[in-house]
Amino acid sequence: MFSNLSNATNITISLGPTKITIGLWSVFEAALILLLGFVVARLLRHHIVELSSSVKHVWIINEDTAKTVHNMVVLIALFYALKVLGLLDYKVGGSSVSEILSALVVFYSVYVLAKKSKDYLIMHAAPSELPEVQIKAKILYYTLITIAFFIALNIAGLTGRLTTIIAAAGITGIVLGFASQTVIANFISGLFLYSDKPLEIGQAIRLEVEGNVVEGVVEDIRILSTRIRQWDGTLVRVPNEKLFNSNIINLQKFPVRRVDIVVGIAYKEDTSRAIDVIRRTLDEMPLVLAEPEPWIYVTELGDSSVNLSVRAWVPSDKWFDVRTEIVERIKRALDDAGIEIPFPQRVNWFPEPIRIKLEDSDSSNTFIRGGEKF
């Protein structure tokens, strides 16, 4: 009966110069496949959304996954419906409908995989590693999307025409390349900074950019620029190209950092005693490391003082606070021990005796020259 119905009634569709004859039963069968596909897609979507509230791996089973499954089922139903109608071999722009649909399925599948992989990496990253993981996830995502794009073009048979378009747009590309060379340089420098890792978010750094010293804490590292919060609370945006070409001094790359202080004492004081006083002061401070042990030694015979160099290792994240405390405690300890920290002194020599005028209480004038009063 169905065969007689199929042969009795046909539908002719004109697609440009091409005419396609489709049986009425084929249209009914295709419509039934599409309807069934939509129903199954909606049921699966509803079921996955309900399941997401009770599963452990929410990054896999969630509303986004439900939407993806829904779209995939609809695409498959559409593919089979067009196959029943005999339209898969019809050419659109030189490519068959079958090739175009296959390209769409491949691209969409890789897109879903890339997006899920990116979300998984970000969701399972430790808070301290999140900025670095975000960059990795984005690079992976865009790499997969780019590969999928060119594979889809090849499946659809559009690679040759794309090459022609790219060749025709070559001059425009060169012009845009010159116009955006700064952006490209910053982008490439950002990739080098990511691989080299001279700094990380939260670390204190010092660098010189165009003659200006920038020192502070790294707030954010982006593809084109890096943001640094200076000690006075201002935010500086440094292009990655300039940052990459600068001498970066990372003040917190390692867990410990050395404090260097110069202490001057009077020439009359005993240097060994002063060194013992300073050493005992450092030993009493819990944040001064015992290993490597503090190093105190005479470094210079200055104009007004004997200079002692004090070197002590402290935790990097407490460097400023500990250094301030060391200076304060050393000053107090030397005062308590009666060790003089002298003011700058100068001795002036004159080739001839100096004549000095003295005024006494009765307003009479007295002059001293060569040690004699007159």
Short mmCIF file of N, CA and C in Angstrom, two decimals, residues 86-204:
data_model
loop_
_atom_site.label_atom_id
_atom_site.label_comp_id
_atom_site.label_asym_id
_atom_site.label_seq_id
_atom_site.Cartn_x
_atom_site.Cartn_y
_atom_site.Cartn_z
N GLY A 86 16.74 12.39 -0.23
CA GLY A 86 17.67 12.32 -1.35
C GLY A 86 18.35 13.64 -1.66
N LEU A 87 18.46 14.52 -0.65
CA LEU A 87 19.05 15.85 -0.86
C LEU A 87 20.52 15.94 -0.46
N LEU A 88 21.08 14.85 0.05
CA LEU A 88 22.46 14.93 0.54
C LEU A 88 23.46 15.13 -0.59
N ASP A 89 23.10 14.70 -1.78
CA ASP A 89 24.02 14.84 -2.92
C ASP A 89 23.84 16.16 -3.65
N TYR A 90 22.88 16.96 -3.22
CA TYR A 90 22.65 18.25 -3.88
C TYR A 90 23.81 19.20 -3.58
N LYS A 91 24.26 19.92 -4.62
CA LYS A 91 25.41 20.79 -4.50
C LYS A 91 24.98 22.20 -4.07
N VAL A 92 25.70 22.72 -3.07
CA VAL A 92 25.51 24.10 -2.61
C VAL A 92 26.86 24.79 -2.67
N GLY A 93 27.03 25.69 -3.64
CA GLY A 93 28.31 26.38 -3.77
C GLY A 93 29.45 25.45 -4.12
N GLY A 94 29.16 24.36 -4.83
CA GLY A 94 30.21 23.43 -5.23
C GLY A 94 30.44 22.31 -4.25
N SER A 95 29.77 22.34 -3.09
CA SER A 95 29.91 21.28 -2.08
C SER A 95 28.56 20.64 -1.85
N SER A 96 28.57 19.34 -1.64
CA SER A 96 27.32 18.63 -1.41
C SER A 96 26.80 18.93 -0.01
N VAL A 97 25.48 18.76 0.15
CA VAL A 97 24.86 18.97 1.46
C VAL A 97 25.45 17.99 2.48
N SER A 98 25.76 16.78 2.03
CA SER A 98 26.35 15.78 2.91
C SER A 98 27.70 16.26 3.46
N GLU A 99 28.53 16.82 2.59
CA GLU A 99 29.84 17.33 3.04
C GLU A 99 29.70 18.50 4.01
N ILE A 100 28.75 19.38 3.71
CA ILE A 100 28.55 20.55 4.59
C ILE A 100 28.07 20.12 5.97
N LEU A 101 27.11 19.20 6.01
CA LEU A 101 26.61 18.71 7.31
C LEU A 101 27.70 17.97 8.08
N SER A 102 28.48 17.16 7.37
CA SER A 102 29.58 16.44 8.03
C SER A 102 30.58 17.43 8.62
N ALA A 103 30.89 18.50 7.89
CA ALA A 103 31.81 19.52 8.39
C ALA A 103 31.25 20.20 9.63
N LEU A 104 29.93 20.50 9.61
CA LEU A 104 29.30 21.14 10.78
C LEU A 104 29.35 20.23 12.00
N VAL A 105 29.10 18.94 11.79
CA VAL A 105 29.13 17.99 12.91
C VAL A 105 30.52 17.89 13.51
N VAL A 106 31.54 17.81 12.64
CA VAL A 106 32.92 17.72 13.14
C VAL A 106 33.31 18.98 13.90
N PHE A 107 33.01 20.14 13.33
CA PHE A 107 33.37 21.39 13.99
C PHE A 107 32.65 21.53 15.33
N TYR A 108 31.35 21.21 15.34
CA TYR A 108 30.58 21.35 16.59
C TYR A 108 31.08 20.38 17.65
N SER A 109 31.43 19.17 17.26
CA SER A 109 31.92 18.18 18.22
C SER A 109 33.24 18.64 18.85
N VAL A 110 34.16 19.13 18.01
CA VAL A 110 35.44 19.61 18.55
C VAL A 110 35.24 20.85 19.41
N TYR A 111 34.31 21.71 19.01
CA TYR A 111 34.00 22.90 19.82
C TYR A 111 33.54 22.50 21.21
N VAL A 112 32.64 21.52 21.27
CA VAL A 112 32.15 21.05 22.58
C VAL A 112 33.29 20.46 23.40
N LEU A 113 34.13 19.64 22.77
CA LEU A 113 35.27 19.05 23.47
C LEU A 113 36.21 20.12 23.99
N ALA A 114 36.50 21.13 23.18
CA ALA A 114 37.41 22.20 23.58
C ALA A 114 36.84 22.99 24.75
N LYS A 115 35.56 23.30 24.68
CA LYS A 115 34.94 24.09 25.75
C LYS A 115 34.90 23.30 27.06
N LYS A 116 34.55 22.02 26.97
CA LYS A 116 34.52 21.19 28.18
C LYS A 116 35.91 21.04 28.78
N SER A 117 36.91 20.88 27.94
CA SER A 117 38.29 20.75 28.44
C SER A 117 38.74 22.03 29.15
N LYS A 118 38.42 23.17 28.55
CA LYS A 118 38.78 24.45 29.17
C LYS A 118 38.10 24.61 30.52
N ASP A 119 36.81 24.31 30.59
CA ASP A 119 36.08 24.44 31.86
C ASP A 119 36.62 23.48 32.91
N TYR A 120 36.97 22.27 32.48
CA TYR A 120 37.49 21.29 33.43
C TYR A 120 38.82 21.74 34.03
N LEU A 121 39.72 22.25 33.19
CA LEU A 121 41.02 22.70 33.68
C LEU A 121 40.87 23.85 34.67
N ILE A 122 39.97 24.79 34.37
CA ILE A 122 39.79 25.95 35.25
C ILE A 122 39.13 25.54 36.56
N MET A 123 38.12 24.68 36.50
CA MET A 123 37.39 24.29 37.71
C MET A 123 38.25 23.47 38.67
N HIS A 124 39.20 22.71 38.15
CA HIS A 124 40.01 21.83 38.99
C HIS A 124 41.39 22.43 39.31
N ALA A 125 41.57 23.70 39.03
CA ALA A 125 42.85 24.35 39.32
C ALA A 125 42.87 24.87 40.75
N ALA A 126 44.03 24.77 41.39
CA ALA A 126 44.20 25.33 42.72
C ALA A 126 44.14 26.85 42.64
N PRO A 127 43.66 27.54 43.69
CA PRO A 127 43.56 29.01 43.63
C PRO A 127 44.88 29.68 43.32
N SER A 128 45.98 29.14 43.83
CA SER A 128 47.29 29.76 43.59
C SER A 128 47.74 29.59 42.14
N GLU A 129 47.22 28.56 41.46
CA GLU A 129 47.63 28.29 40.08
C GLU A 129 46.59 28.74 39.05
N LEU A 130 45.51 29.37 39.51
CA LEU A 130 44.40 29.71 38.62
C LEU A 130 44.81 30.61 37.46
N PRO A 131 45.57 31.72 37.68
CA PRO A 131 45.94 32.57 36.54
C PRO A 131 46.70 31.82 35.46
N GLU A 132 47.65 30.97 35.87
CA GLU A 132 48.43 30.21 34.90
C GLU A 132 47.57 29.18 34.18
N VAL A 133 46.68 28.52 34.91
CA VAL A 133 45.81 27.51 34.31
C VAL A 133 44.83 28.15 33.32
N GLN A 134 44.35 29.36 33.63
CA GLN A 134 43.45 30.04 32.72
C GLN A 134 44.12 30.31 31.37
N ILE A 135 45.39 30.72 31.41
CA ILE A 135 46.11 30.97 30.16
C ILE A 135 46.27 29.66 29.38
N LYS A 136 46.64 28.58 30.07
CA LYS A 136 46.78 27.28 29.41
C LYS A 136 45.46 26.83 28.79
N ALA A 137 44.37 26.99 29.54
CA ALA A 137 43.07 26.55 29.06
C ALA A 137 42.65 27.33 27.82
N LYS A 138 42.90 28.64 27.80
CA LYS A 138 42.54 29.44 26.64
C LYS A 138 43.37 29.06 25.41
N ILE A 139 44.66 28.82 25.63
CA ILE A 139 45.52 28.41 24.51
C ILE A 139 45.04 27.08 23.93
N LEU A 140 44.71 26.12 24.81
CA LEU A 140 44.19 24.82 24.35
C LEU A 140 42.88 25.00 23.59
N TYR A 141 42.00 25.83 24.13
CA TYR A 141 40.68 26.04 23.52
C TYR A 141 40.80 26.60 22.10
N TYR A 142 41.56 27.68 21.97
CA TYR A 142 41.68 28.32 20.65
C TYR A 142 42.47 27.46 19.66
N THR A 143 43.41 26.68 20.17
CA THR A 143 44.15 25.78 19.28
C THR A 143 43.23 24.71 18.70
N LEU A 144 42.40 24.10 19.55
CA LEU A 144 41.47 23.08 19.06
C LEU A 144 40.44 23.66 18.11
N ILE A 145 39.95 24.87 18.41
CA ILE A 145 38.96 25.50 17.54
C ILE A 145 39.57 25.80 16.17
N THR A 146 40.81 26.28 16.16
CA THR A 146 41.47 26.58 14.88
C THR A 146 41.67 25.32 14.05
N ILE A 147 42.14 24.24 14.70
CA ILE A 147 42.34 22.97 13.99
C ILE A 147 41.00 22.45 13.44
N ALA A 148 39.96 22.52 14.27
CA ALA A 148 38.64 22.04 13.84
C ALA A 148 38.11 22.86 12.67
N PHE A 149 38.39 24.14 12.67
CA PHE A 149 37.91 25.01 11.59
C PHE A 149 38.49 24.59 10.24
N PHE A 150 39.80 24.36 10.22
CA PHE A 150 40.43 23.98 8.95
C PHE A 150 40.07 22.56 8.53
N ILE A 151 39.86 21.66 9.51
CA ILE A 151 39.42 20.30 9.16
C ILE A 151 38.02 20.35 8.56
N ALA A 152 37.14 21.17 9.15
CA ALA A 152 35.77 21.30 8.64
C ALA A 152 35.77 21.88 7.23
N LEU A 153 36.64 22.86 6.99
CA LEU A 153 36.73 23.43 5.65
C LEU A 153 37.17 22.38 4.64
N ASN A 154 38.11 21.55 5.05
CA ASN A 154 38.60 20.49 4.15
C ASN A 154 37.50 19.46 3.86
N ILE A 155 36.73 19.09 4.90
CA ILE A 155 35.64 18.13 4.70
C ILE A 155 34.57 18.71 3.77
N ALA A 156 34.30 20.00 3.93
CA ALA A 156 33.28 20.65 3.09
C ALA A 156 33.79 20.96 1.70
N GLY A 157 35.06 20.73 1.45
CA GLY A 157 35.61 20.98 0.13
C GLY A 157 35.82 22.44 -0.18
N LEU A 158 36.02 23.26 0.85
CA LEU A 158 36.18 24.70 0.66
C LEU A 158 37.62 25.15 0.80
N THR A 159 38.56 24.24 0.97
CA THR A 159 39.95 24.61 1.20
C THR A 159 40.53 25.38 0.03
N GLY A 160 40.24 24.92 -1.20
CA GLY A 160 40.78 25.59 -2.38
C GLY A 160 40.28 27.01 -2.50
N ARG A 161 38.98 27.21 -2.29
CA ARG A 161 38.43 28.55 -2.39
C ARG A 161 38.91 29.46 -1.27
N LEU A 162 39.12 28.87 -0.07
CA LEU A 162 39.65 29.68 1.03
C LEU A 162 41.06 30.17 0.71
N THR A 163 41.85 29.30 0.07
CA THR A 163 43.21 29.72 -0.32
C THR A 163 43.16 30.89 -1.28
N THR A 164 42.20 30.85 -2.22
CA THR A 164 42.06 31.96 -3.16
C THR A 164 41.68 33.25 -2.45
N ILE A 165 40.78 33.15 -1.47
CA ILE A 165 40.36 34.34 -0.72
C ILE A 165 41.53 34.91 0.08
N ILE A 166 42.30 34.02 0.70
CA ILE A 166 43.45 34.48 1.49
C ILE A 166 44.48 35.16 0.60
N ALA A 167 44.71 34.57 -0.59
CA ALA A 167 45.67 35.19 -1.51
C ALA A 167 45.19 36.55 -1.97
N ALA A 168 43.85 36.68 -2.23
CA ALA A 168 43.31 37.96 -2.67
C ALA A 168 43.40 39.01 -1.57
N ALA A 169 43.33 38.55 -0.31
CA ALA A 169 43.39 39.50 0.81
C ALA A 169 44.81 39.67 1.35
N GLY A 170 45.80 39.21 0.59
CA GLY A 170 47.19 39.28 1.08
C GLY A 170 47.66 40.68 1.34
N ILE A 171 47.35 41.61 0.40
CA ILE A 171 47.80 42.99 0.57
C ILE A 171 47.17 43.60 1.81
N THR A 172 45.88 43.35 1.98
CA THR A 172 45.20 43.86 3.18
C THR A 172 45.83 43.30 4.44
N GLY A 173 46.20 42.02 4.38
CA GLY A 173 46.83 41.41 5.55
C GLY A 173 48.16 42.06 5.88
N ILE A 174 48.93 42.40 4.83
CA ILE A 174 50.22 43.05 5.08
C ILE A 174 50.03 44.41 5.72
N VAL A 175 49.05 45.17 5.20
CA VAL A 175 48.76 46.50 5.77
C VAL A 175 48.33 46.37 7.22
N LEU A 176 47.42 45.43 7.48
CA LEU A 176 46.97 45.24 8.86
C LEU A 176 48.10 44.75 9.76
N GLY A 177 49.02 43.96 9.17
CA GLY A 177 50.16 43.47 9.96
C GLY A 177 51.04 44.60 10.43
N PHE A 178 51.33 45.57 9.52
CA PHE A 178 52.12 46.72 9.93
C PHE A 178 51.38 47.57 10.95
N ALA A 179 50.08 47.70 10.76
CA ALA A 179 49.30 48.54 11.68
C ALA A 179 49.20 47.92 13.06
N SER A 180 49.21 46.60 13.11
CA SER A 180 49.03 45.94 14.41
C SER A 180 50.30 45.26 14.90
N GLN A 181 51.47 45.72 14.44
CA GLN A 181 52.70 45.06 14.84
C GLN A 181 52.96 45.21 16.34
N THR A 182 52.51 46.34 16.92
CA THR A 182 52.68 46.51 18.37
C THR A 182 51.85 45.49 19.13
N VAL A 183 50.61 45.29 18.66
CA VAL A 183 49.74 44.31 19.31
C VAL A 183 50.34 42.91 19.19
N ILE A 184 50.82 42.58 18.00
CA ILE A 184 51.41 41.25 17.79
C ILE A 184 52.67 41.08 18.65
N ALA A 185 53.48 42.15 18.73
CA ALA A 185 54.70 42.07 19.55
C ALA A 185 54.34 41.85 21.01
N ASN A 186 53.31 42.55 21.49
CA ASN A 186 52.88 42.37 22.88
C ASN A 186 52.34 40.97 23.10
N PHE A 187 51.61 40.45 22.11
CA PHE A 187 51.05 39.09 22.24
C PHE A 187 52.16 38.05 22.31
N ILE A 188 53.13 38.16 21.39
CA ILE A 188 54.24 37.20 21.38
C ILE A 188 55.07 37.31 22.65
N SER A 189 55.29 38.55 23.10
CA SER A 189 56.04 38.75 24.35
C SER A 189 55.29 38.14 25.53
N GLY A 190 53.95 38.24 25.50
CA GLY A 190 53.16 37.61 26.56
C GLY A 190 53.32 36.11 26.58
N LEU A 191 53.40 35.49 25.38
CA LEU A 191 53.62 34.05 25.33
C LEU A 191 55.01 33.68 25.86
N PHE A 192 56.03 34.49 25.53
CA PHE A 192 57.37 34.23 26.05
C PHE A 192 57.42 34.41 27.56
N LEU A 193 56.74 35.44 28.07
CA LEU A 193 56.69 35.64 29.52
C LEU A 193 56.01 34.46 30.20
N TYR A 194 54.97 33.93 29.55
CA TYR A 194 54.27 32.78 30.13
C TYR A 194 55.18 31.56 30.20
N SER A 195 55.96 31.33 29.14
CA SER A 195 56.84 30.16 29.12
C SER A 195 58.07 30.36 30.01
N ASP A 196 58.58 31.59 30.07
CA ASP A 196 59.79 31.87 30.85
C ASP A 196 59.50 31.99 32.34
N LYS A 197 58.33 32.52 32.68
CA LYS A 197 57.87 32.67 34.07
C LYS A 197 58.85 33.47 34.95
N PRO A 198 59.23 34.69 34.54
CA PRO A 198 60.08 35.49 35.42
C PRO A 198 59.30 36.11 36.58
N LEU A 199 57.99 36.12 36.49
CA LEU A 199 57.16 36.70 37.55
C LEU A 199 55.81 36.01 37.57
N GLU A 200 55.13 36.14 38.72
CA GLU A 200 53.81 35.56 38.88
C GLU A 200 52.92 36.55 39.61
N ILE A 201 51.63 36.34 39.53
CA ILE A 201 50.68 37.23 40.20
C ILE A 201 50.90 37.15 41.71
N GLY A 202 50.94 38.31 42.36
CA GLY A 202 51.14 38.38 43.81
C GLY A 202 52.58 38.59 44.22
N GLN A 203 53.54 38.50 43.29
CA GLN A 203 54.94 38.68 43.63
C GLN A 203 55.34 40.15 43.51
N ALA A 204 56.28 40.56 44.35
CA ALA A 204 56.82 41.92 44.31
C ALA A 204 58.00 41.96 43.34
#
